């Protein structure tokens, strides 16, 4: 691990390194025996990133070498792979980008000088989040500049404006499904035999994809962003006076939302559409939104059975 990057990680995870304790992790607390296995493994991964001279390196290596029994095998594989790929990525970037190499070294040097909090943040951001550098110096000015960059200038009216959004606009979104997180999620997921069987198979398999905010299967409706988003869209439709008027057939105007569904585990793909339909059917019906659910299985069939044969013709 490049020393400069290790210095940044160590600053972030060590309570006694620099800066106030409230703004740094007590990594020893999370590494200690008695913590959940995934928590200890994550702490060991961070210690390994902090360099071989970290006082808890031997303990971290032991955990990474023989993870606790409750750690999923795919999580161990992920962390071990990252410990190999991260140094290669940083070294390759340093070799190809002189500016980045200088920034990394300067950041490590700044942290070694026991800087005040704001200077430490700027040093770390220069490497991990360059877009944030300088924003905190004058927050009001930074906000005003951001607003200025986001102003949309209308030069002329659209000669063919949308007049019926429900008929002319196809709304799309993507749902990311993952395994249940707690006992309540599991209990709700097991109410349907097909969903329960798919979840059981997924738990015994390897995770294929990692998303930043998947919806846990079985999560309560109040915390299900899919349901909240669709009901919000339905409410927006009902709040628009023009869209609330009867359609050509005399009924309520309805818009279509094309909803693609991705899953963290291959075993969840086939039941993805069923799960979404069950969730939508469990609460009040959407008054002005039709939802077309397309799973990864559906897309694969569309490609194999329709698009590829069509290409040959």
mmCIF file of C-alpha atoms in Angstrom:
data_model
loop_
_atom_site.group_PDB
_atom_site.id
_atom_site.type_symbol
_atom_site.label_atom_id
_atom_site.label_comp_id
_atom_site.label_asym_id
_atom_site.label_seq_id
_atom_site.Cartn_x
_atom_site.Cartn_y
_atom_site.Cartn_z
ATOM 1 C CA UNK A 1 0.000 0.000 0.000
ATOM 2 C CA UNK A 2 1.462 3.411 -0.941
ATOM 3 C CA UNK A 3 2.583 5.178 2.246
ATOM 4 C CA UNK A 4 0.790 8.421 1.390
ATOM 5 C CA UNK A 5 -2.591 6.729 0.952
ATOM 6 C CA UNK A 6 -2.017 4.658 4.093
ATOM 7 C CA UNK A 7 -1.439 7.883 6.006
ATOM 8 C CA UNK A 8 -4.852 9.155 4.940
ATOM 9 C CA UNK A 9 -6.609 5.944 5.966
ATOM 10 C CA UNK A 10 -4.816 5.902 9.299
ATOM 11 C CA UNK A 11 -5.834 9.474 10.024
ATOM 12 C CA UNK A 12 -9.473 8.475 9.442
ATOM 13 C CA UNK A 13 -9.540 5.331 11.567
ATOM 14 C CA UNK A 14 -7.261 6.022 14.554
ATOM 15 C CA UNK A 15 -8.781 7.756 17.562
ATOM 16 C CA UNK A 16 -5.402 9.000 18.814
ATOM 17 C CA UNK A 17 -3.941 9.988 15.451
ATOM 18 C CA UNK A 18 -4.943 13.604 14.857
ATOM 19 C CA UNK A 19 -8.045 15.692 15.313
ATOM 20 C CA UNK A 20 -10.798 15.213 17.921
ATOM 21 C CA UNK A 21 -11.837 11.698 18.880
ATOM 22 C CA UNK A 22 -15.427 12.369 17.841
ATOM 23 C CA UNK A 23 -14.335 12.670 14.206
ATOM 24 C CA UNK A 24 -12.251 9.515 13.957
ATOM 25 C CA UNK A 25 -13.086 5.862 14.400
ATOM 26 C CA UNK A 26 -12.064 3.906 17.461
ATOM 27 C CA UNK A 27 -10.900 1.068 15.236
ATOM 28 C CA UNK A 28 -9.867 -1.079 18.191
ATOM 29 C CA UNK A 29 -13.479 -1.095 19.408
ATOM 30 C CA UNK A 30 -14.701 -2.528 16.114
ATOM 31 C CA UNK A 31 -11.822 -4.972 15.776
ATOM 32 C CA UNK A 32 -12.227 -6.499 19.232
ATOM 33 C CA UNK A 33 -13.499 -10.008 19.884
ATOM 34 C CA UNK A 34 -17.211 -10.103 20.624
ATOM 35 C CA UNK A 35 -18.198 -7.824 17.758
ATOM 36 C CA UNK A 36 -20.151 -9.255 14.828
ATOM 37 C CA UNK A 37 -17.977 -11.034 12.283
ATOM 38 C CA UNK A 38 -18.672 -8.694 9.330
ATOM 39 C CA UNK A 39 -17.906 -5.707 11.576
ATOM 40 C CA UNK A 40 -14.557 -7.183 12.651
ATOM 41 C CA UNK A 41 -13.685 -8.085 9.066
ATOM 42 C CA UNK A 42 -14.445 -4.541 7.872
ATOM 43 C CA UNK A 43 -12.303 -3.089 10.658
ATOM 44 C CA UNK A 44 -9.477 -5.472 9.730
ATOM 45 C CA UNK A 45 -9.731 -4.359 6.108
ATOM 46 C CA UNK A 46 -9.361 -0.707 7.128
ATOM 47 C CA UNK A 47 -6.374 -1.492 9.350
ATOM 48 C CA UNK A 48 -4.733 -3.343 6.462
ATOM 49 C CA UNK A 49 -5.241 -0.272 4.272
ATOM 50 C CA UNK A 50 -3.538 1.849 6.943
ATOM 51 C CA UNK A 51 -0.179 0.189 6.294
ATOM 52 C CA UNK A 52 2.062 -2.473 7.847
ATOM 53 C CA UNK A 53 3.265 -0.206 10.655
ATOM 54 C CA UNK A 54 -0.205 0.051 12.213
ATOM 55 C CA UNK A 55 -0.104 -1.387 15.757
ATOM 56 C CA UNK A 56 -3.105 -3.660 15.051
ATOM 57 C CA UNK A 57 -1.763 -5.068 11.780
ATOM 58 C CA UNK A 58 -1.122 -8.569 13.148
ATOM 59 C CA UNK A 59 -4.631 -8.791 14.591
ATOM 60 C CA UNK A 60 -6.121 -7.545 11.333
ATOM 61 C CA UNK A 61 -4.149 -10.049 9.269
ATOM 62 C CA UNK A 62 -5.321 -12.879 11.505
ATOM 63 C CA UNK A 63 -8.961 -11.909 11.004
ATOM 64 C CA UNK A 64 -8.541 -11.510 7.249
ATOM 65 C CA UNK A 65 -6.723 -14.846 7.071
ATOM 66 C CA UNK A 66 -9.328 -16.720 9.087
ATOM 67 C CA UNK A 67 -12.557 -14.695 9.216
ATOM 68 C CA UNK A 68 -15.183 -15.332 11.907
ATOM 69 C CA UNK A 69 -17.702 -18.052 11.079
ATOM 70 C CA UNK A 70 -20.591 -15.607 10.589
ATOM 71 C CA UNK A 71 -18.827 -13.715 7.763
ATOM 72 C CA UNK A 72 -20.215 -14.463 4.270
ATOM 73 C CA UNK A 73 -17.567 -15.956 2.018
ATOM 74 C CA UNK A 74 -18.246 -13.422 -0.737
ATOM 75 C CA UNK A 75 -17.556 -10.527 1.662
ATOM 76 C CA UNK A 76 -14.180 -12.020 2.534
ATOM 77 C CA UNK A 77 -13.406 -12.456 -1.155
ATOM 78 C CA UNK A 78 -14.387 -8.839 -1.830
ATOM 79 C CA UNK A 79 -12.112 -7.389 0.872
ATOM 80 C CA UNK A 80 -9.168 -9.597 -0.027
ATOM 81 C CA UNK A 81 -9.521 -8.659 -3.668
ATOM 82 C CA UNK A 82 -9.652 -4.963 -2.813
ATOM 83 C CA UNK A 83 -6.466 -5.212 -0.760
ATOM 84 C CA UNK A 84 -4.758 -6.369 -3.946
ATOM 85 C CA UNK A 85 -6.473 -4.057 -6.435
ATOM 86 C CA UNK A 86 -6.410 -0.767 -4.491
ATOM 87 C CA UNK A 87 -2.581 -0.519 -4.329
ATOM 88 C CA UNK A 88 -2.333 -1.363 -8.036
ATOM 89 C CA UNK A 89 -4.904 1.262 -8.905
ATOM 90 C CA UNK A 90 -3.214 3.973 -6.843
ATOM 91 C CA UNK A 91 0.277 3.137 -8.087
ATOM 92 C CA UNK A 92 -0.952 3.093 -11.676
ATOM 93 C CA UNK A 93 -2.640 6.463 -11.221
ATOM 94 C CA UNK A 94 0.498 7.938 -9.664
ATOM 95 C CA UNK A 95 2.598 6.695 -12.552
ATOM 96 C CA UNK A 96 0.257 8.086 -15.203
ATOM 97 C CA UNK A 97 -0.832 11.313 -13.487
ATOM 98 C CA UNK A 98 1.918 13.515 -12.054
ATOM 99 C CA UNK A 99 -0.651 15.907 -10.623
ATOM 100 C CA UNK A 100 -2.400 13.167 -8.639
ATOM 101 C CA UNK A 101 0.943 11.861 -7.373
ATOM 102 C CA UNK A 102 1.812 15.313 -6.060
ATOM 103 C CA UNK A 103 -1.618 15.752 -4.494
ATOM 104 C CA UNK A 104 -1.345 12.420 -2.677
ATOM 105 C CA UNK A 105 2.075 13.213 -1.230
ATOM 106 C CA UNK A 106 1.007 16.745 -0.237
ATOM 107 C CA UNK A 107 -2.087 15.395 1.523
ATOM 108 C CA UNK A 108 -0.053 12.917 3.559
ATOM 109 C CA UNK A 109 2.438 15.629 4.484
ATOM 110 C CA UNK A 110 -0.348 17.962 5.597
ATOM 111 C CA UNK A 111 -1.871 15.301 7.847
ATOM 112 C CA UNK A 112 1.521 14.597 9.421
ATOM 113 C CA UNK A 113 1.739 18.219 10.593
ATOM 114 C CA UNK A 114 -1.178 17.810 13.011
ATOM 115 C CA UNK A 115 -3.384 20.301 11.148
ATOM 116 C CA UNK A 116 -6.635 21.772 12.417
ATOM 117 C CA UNK A 117 -9.816 19.951 11.392
ATOM 118 C CA UNK A 118 -10.645 22.053 8.351
ATOM 119 C CA UNK A 119 -7.149 21.691 6.912
ATOM 120 C CA UNK A 120 -7.203 17.931 7.489
ATOM 121 C CA UNK A 121 -10.542 17.684 5.701
ATOM 122 C CA UNK A 122 -9.233 19.646 2.732
ATOM 123 C CA UNK A 123 -6.158 17.396 2.525
ATOM 124 C CA UNK A 124 -8.253 14.228 2.557
ATOM 125 C CA UNK A 125 -10.798 15.626 0.109
ATOM 126 C CA UNK A 126 -8.023 16.541 -2.329
ATOM 127 C CA UNK A 127 -7.468 12.796 -2.828
ATOM 128 C CA UNK A 128 -10.804 11.133 -2.086
ATOM 129 C CA UNK A 129 -13.260 13.891 -3.082
ATOM 130 C CA UNK A 130 -11.539 16.629 -5.124
ATOM 131 C CA UNK A 131 -14.868 18.260 -5.991
ATOM 132 C CA UNK A 132 -15.285 19.292 -2.336
ATOM 133 C CA UNK A 133 -11.970 21.135 -2.036
ATOM 134 C CA UNK A 134 -12.548 24.788 -1.206
ATOM 135 C CA UNK A 135 -16.308 24.521 -0.723
ATOM 136 C CA UNK A 136 -16.249 24.953 3.046
ATOM 137 C CA UNK A 137 -14.180 28.160 2.926
ATOM 138 C CA UNK A 138 -17.239 30.176 1.935
ATOM 139 C CA UNK A 139 -20.334 27.993 2.048
ATOM 140 C CA UNK A 140 -22.755 30.696 0.919
ATOM 141 C CA UNK A 141 -20.605 31.533 -2.104
ATOM 142 C CA UNK A 142 -20.233 27.856 -2.957
ATOM 143 C CA UNK A 143 -24.015 27.396 -2.849
ATOM 144 C CA UNK A 144 -24.555 30.464 -5.017
ATOM 145 C CA UNK A 145 -22.024 29.230 -7.591
ATOM 146 C CA UNK A 146 -23.689 25.818 -7.669
ATOM 147 C CA UNK A 147 -27.085 27.428 -8.243
ATOM 148 C CA UNK A 148 -25.584 29.539 -11.027
ATOM 149 C CA UNK A 149 -24.155 26.468 -12.780
ATOM 150 C CA UNK A 150 -27.531 24.756 -12.613
ATOM 151 C CA UNK A 151 -29.559 27.568 -14.138
ATOM 152 C CA UNK A 152 -31.294 26.456 -17.308
ATOM 153 C CA UNK A 153 -31.620 29.211 -19.897
ATOM 154 C CA UNK A 154 -34.750 28.964 -22.053
ATOM 155 C CA UNK A 155 -33.953 30.488 -25.426
ATOM 156 C CA UNK A 156 -37.240 29.756 -27.158
ATOM 157 C CA UNK A 157 -40.484 27.880 -26.467
ATOM 158 C CA UNK A 158 -40.696 24.304 -27.702
ATOM 159 C CA UNK A 159 -42.617 24.412 -30.990
ATOM 160 C CA UNK A 160 -44.120 21.028 -30.150
ATOM 161 C CA UNK A 161 -44.623 21.061 -26.373
ATOM 162 C CA UNK A 162 -45.874 18.095 -24.399
ATOM 163 C CA UNK A 163 -49.584 18.493 -23.911
ATOM 164 C CA UNK A 164 -50.500 15.155 -22.358
ATOM 165 C CA UNK A 165 -47.702 13.799 -20.157
ATOM 166 C CA UNK A 166 -49.624 10.648 -19.315
ATOM 167 C CA UNK A 167 -49.737 9.672 -23.004
ATOM 168 C CA UNK A 168 -46.542 11.242 -24.322
ATOM 169 C CA UNK A 169 -43.991 10.489 -21.575
ATOM 170 C CA UNK A 170 -42.758 7.048 -20.541
ATOM 171 C CA UNK A 171 -41.560 7.218 -16.950
ATOM 172 C CA UNK A 172 -38.773 4.786 -16.041
ATOM 173 C CA UNK A 173 -37.023 3.716 -12.860
ATOM 174 C CA UNK A 174 -34.841 0.904 -11.541
ATOM 175 C CA UNK A 175 -35.298 -1.149 -8.384
ATOM 176 C CA UNK A 176 -32.392 -2.896 -6.660
ATOM 177 C CA UNK A 177 -33.334 -5.890 -4.508
ATOM 178 C CA UNK A 178 -31.187 -7.459 -1.782
ATOM 179 C CA UNK A 179 -31.534 -10.024 0.998
ATOM 180 C CA UNK A 180 -33.601 -9.304 4.133
ATOM 181 C CA UNK A 181 -31.711 -7.384 6.793
ATOM 182 C CA UNK A 182 -33.442 -8.361 10.024
ATOM 183 C CA UNK A 183 -35.948 -10.777 11.530
ATOM 184 C CA UNK A 184 -38.891 -8.547 10.606
ATOM 185 C CA UNK A 185 -37.842 -8.465 6.955
ATOM 186 C CA UNK A 186 -37.403 -12.249 6.942
ATOM 187 C CA UNK A 187 -40.830 -12.799 8.474
ATOM 188 C CA UNK A 188 -42.528 -10.620 5.866
ATOM 189 C CA UNK A 189 -40.551 -12.218 3.020
ATOM 190 C CA UNK A 190 -41.561 -15.711 4.131
ATOM 191 C CA UNK A 191 -45.266 -14.964 3.825
ATOM 192 C CA UNK A 192 -45.014 -15.987 0.175
ATOM 193 C CA UNK A 193 -43.568 -19.500 -0.416
ATOM 194 C CA UNK A 194 -41.924 -18.591 -3.736
ATOM 195 C CA UNK A 195 -40.239 -15.517 -2.293
ATOM 196 C CA UNK A 196 -39.136 -17.436 0.805
ATOM 197 C CA UNK A 197 -37.635 -20.234 -1.304
ATOM 198 C CA UNK A 198 -35.739 -17.762 -3.493
ATOM 199 C CA UNK A 199 -34.375 -15.939 -0.441
ATOM 200 C CA UNK A 200 -33.233 -19.247 1.091
ATOM 201 C CA UNK A 201 -31.412 -20.204 -2.103
ATOM 202 C CA UNK A 202 -29.805 -16.757 -2.306
ATOM 203 C CA UNK A 203 -28.558 -16.952 1.286
ATOM 204 C CA UNK A 204 -26.749 -20.189 0.453
ATOM 205 C CA UNK A 205 -25.181 -18.785 -2.718
ATOM 206 C CA UNK A 206 -22.627 -16.148 -3.685
ATOM 207 C CA UNK A 207 -23.575 -12.502 -4.055
ATOM 208 C CA UNK A 208 -23.080 -11.368 -7.660
ATOM 209 C CA UNK A 209 -23.681 -7.629 -7.517
ATOM 210 C CA UNK A 210 -23.137 -4.905 -4.900
ATOM 211 C CA UNK A 211 -25.443 -1.879 -4.888
ATOM 212 C CA UNK A 212 -25.247 1.253 -2.770
ATOM 213 C CA UNK A 213 -28.849 1.121 -1.516
ATOM 214 C CA UNK A 214 -30.727 -2.075 -2.404
ATOM 215 C CA UNK A 215 -34.240 -2.583 -1.088
ATOM 216 C CA UNK A 216 -34.174 -5.501 1.389
ATOM 217 C CA UNK A 217 -36.754 -8.125 0.448
ATOM 218 C CA UNK A 218 -39.495 -8.033 3.083
ATOM 219 C CA UNK A 219 -38.762 -4.520 4.325
ATOM 220 C CA UNK A 220 -41.792 -2.775 5.835
ATOM 221 C CA UNK A 221 -43.786 -0.608 3.382
ATOM 222 C CA UNK A 222 -42.902 2.611 5.215
ATOM 223 C CA UNK A 223 -39.199 2.011 4.466
ATOM 224 C CA UNK A 224 -39.676 0.664 0.942
ATOM 225 C CA UNK A 225 -38.500 3.388 -1.438
ATOM 226 C CA UNK A 226 -40.152 1.601 -4.369
ATOM 227 C CA UNK A 227 -43.598 1.911 -2.824
ATOM 228 C CA UNK A 228 -42.991 5.431 -1.583
ATOM 229 C CA UNK A 229 -41.742 6.571 -4.985
ATOM 230 C CA UNK A 230 -44.639 5.095 -6.953
ATOM 231 C CA UNK A 231 -47.216 6.399 -4.515
ATOM 232 C CA UNK A 232 -45.573 9.812 -4.726
ATOM 233 C CA UNK A 233 -45.792 9.680 -8.522
ATOM 234 C CA UNK A 234 -49.432 8.665 -8.285
ATOM 235 C CA UNK A 235 -50.093 11.528 -5.898
ATOM 236 C CA UNK A 236 -48.410 13.974 -8.274
ATOM 237 C CA UNK A 237 -50.659 12.782 -11.078
ATOM 238 C CA UNK A 238 -53.771 13.312 -8.955
ATOM 239 C CA UNK A 239 -52.559 16.780 -7.939
ATOM 240 C CA UNK A 240 -52.197 18.038 -11.537
ATOM 241 C CA UNK A 241 -55.476 19.643 -12.647
ATOM 242 C CA UNK A 242 -54.938 18.893 -16.349
ATOM 243 C CA UNK A 243 -53.979 15.281 -15.695
ATOM 244 C CA UNK A 244 -56.902 14.742 -13.368
ATOM 245 C CA UNK A 245 -59.328 15.421 -16.223
ATOM 246 C CA UNK A 246 -60.947 12.379 -17.871
ATOM 247 C CA UNK A 247 -59.031 10.785 -20.715
ATOM 248 C CA UNK A 248 -60.308 10.067 -24.238
ATOM 249 C CA UNK A 249 -62.191 7.013 -22.959
ATOM 250 C CA UNK A 250 -63.824 8.971 -20.147
ATOM 251 C CA UNK A 251 -61.744 7.420 -17.377
ATOM 252 C CA UNK A 252 -58.860 8.818 -15.375
ATOM 253 C CA UNK A 253 -55.721 9.561 -17.349
ATOM 254 C CA UNK A 254 -53.049 7.026 -16.419
ATOM 255 C CA UNK A 255 -49.342 7.191 -17.041
ATOM 256 C CA UNK A 256 -47.047 4.203 -17.483
ATOM 257 C CA UNK A 257 -43.932 3.596 -15.387
ATOM 258 C CA UNK A 258 -41.469 1.054 -16.779
ATOM 259 C CA UNK A 259 -39.794 -0.489 -13.755
ATOM 260 C CA UNK A 260 -36.648 -2.572 -14.254
ATOM 261 C CA UNK A 261 -35.608 -4.815 -11.349
ATOM 262 C CA UNK A 262 -32.027 -5.862 -10.551
ATOM 263 C CA UNK A 263 -30.930 -8.204 -7.756
ATOM 264 C CA UNK A 264 -27.816 -8.754 -5.688
ATOM 265 C CA UNK A 265 -28.102 -12.548 -6.092
ATOM 266 C CA UNK A 266 -28.923 -14.554 -9.207
ATOM 267 C CA UNK A 267 -31.417 -16.589 -7.188
ATOM 268 C CA UNK A 268 -33.558 -13.488 -6.626
ATOM 269 C CA UNK A 269 -33.965 -12.678 -10.315
ATOM 270 C CA UNK A 270 -36.792 -15.053 -11.169
ATOM 271 C CA UNK A 271 -38.952 -13.989 -8.240
ATOM 272 C CA UNK A 272 -38.167 -10.265 -8.538
ATOM 273 C CA UNK A 273 -41.272 -9.412 -10.535
ATOM 274 C CA UNK A 274 -43.490 -11.490 -8.239
ATOM 275 C CA UNK A 275 -42.118 -9.736 -5.170
ATOM 276 C CA UNK A 276 -42.716 -6.271 -6.638
ATOM 277 C CA UNK A 277 -46.255 -7.229 -7.651
ATOM 278 C CA UNK A 278 -46.980 -8.589 -4.173
ATOM 279 C CA UNK A 279 -45.744 -5.393 -2.551
ATOM 280 C CA UNK A 280 -47.782 -3.203 -4.866
ATOM 281 C CA UNK A 281 -50.876 -5.339 -4.352
ATOM 282 C CA UNK A 282 -50.654 -5.308 -0.555
ATOM 283 C CA UNK A 283 -51.546 -1.628 -0.188
ATOM 284 C CA UNK A 284 -53.961 0.861 -1.751
ATOM 285 C CA UNK A 285 -54.149 0.601 -5.523
ATOM 286 C CA UNK A 286 -52.408 3.229 -7.638
ATOM 287 C CA UNK A 287 -55.138 5.424 -9.104
ATOM 288 C CA UNK A 288 -53.352 6.901 -12.129
ATOM 289 C CA UNK A 289 -50.120 4.938 -12.594
ATOM 290 C CA UNK A 290 -49.703 1.658 -14.467
ATOM 291 C CA UNK A 291 -46.498 -0.180 -13.564
ATOM 292 C CA UNK A 292 -44.757 -2.445 -16.078
ATOM 293 C CA UNK A 293 -42.229 -4.599 -14.184
ATOM 294 C CA UNK A 294 -39.280 -6.040 -16.119
ATOM 295 C CA UNK A 295 -36.851 -8.342 -14.331
ATOM 296 C CA UNK A 296 -33.366 -9.394 -15.425
ATOM 297 C CA UNK A 297 -34.885 -12.725 -16.476
ATOM 298 C CA UNK A 298 -37.402 -10.895 -18.681
ATOM 299 C CA UNK A 299 -34.643 -8.835 -20.288
ATOM 300 C CA UNK A 300 -32.536 -11.920 -21.001
ATOM 301 C CA UNK A 301 -35.511 -13.602 -22.679
ATOM 302 C CA UNK A 302 -36.179 -10.454 -24.706
ATOM 303 C CA UNK A 303 -32.562 -10.368 -25.892
ATOM 304 C CA UNK A 304 -32.310 -14.108 -26.630
ATOM 305 C CA UNK A 305 -35.759 -14.663 -28.129
ATOM 306 C CA UNK A 306 -36.442 -11.363 -29.883
ATOM 307 C CA UNK A 307 -33.503 -9.012 -30.374
ATOM 308 C CA UNK A 308 -30.782 -11.487 -31.365
ATOM 309 C CA UNK A 309 -33.062 -13.374 -33.816
ATOM 310 C CA UNK A 310 -34.158 -10.009 -35.219
ATOM 311 C CA UNK A 311 -30.518 -9.034 -35.826
ATOM 312 C CA UNK A 312 -29.989 -12.128 -37.983
ATOM 313 C CA UNK A 313 -32.872 -11.060 -40.212
#
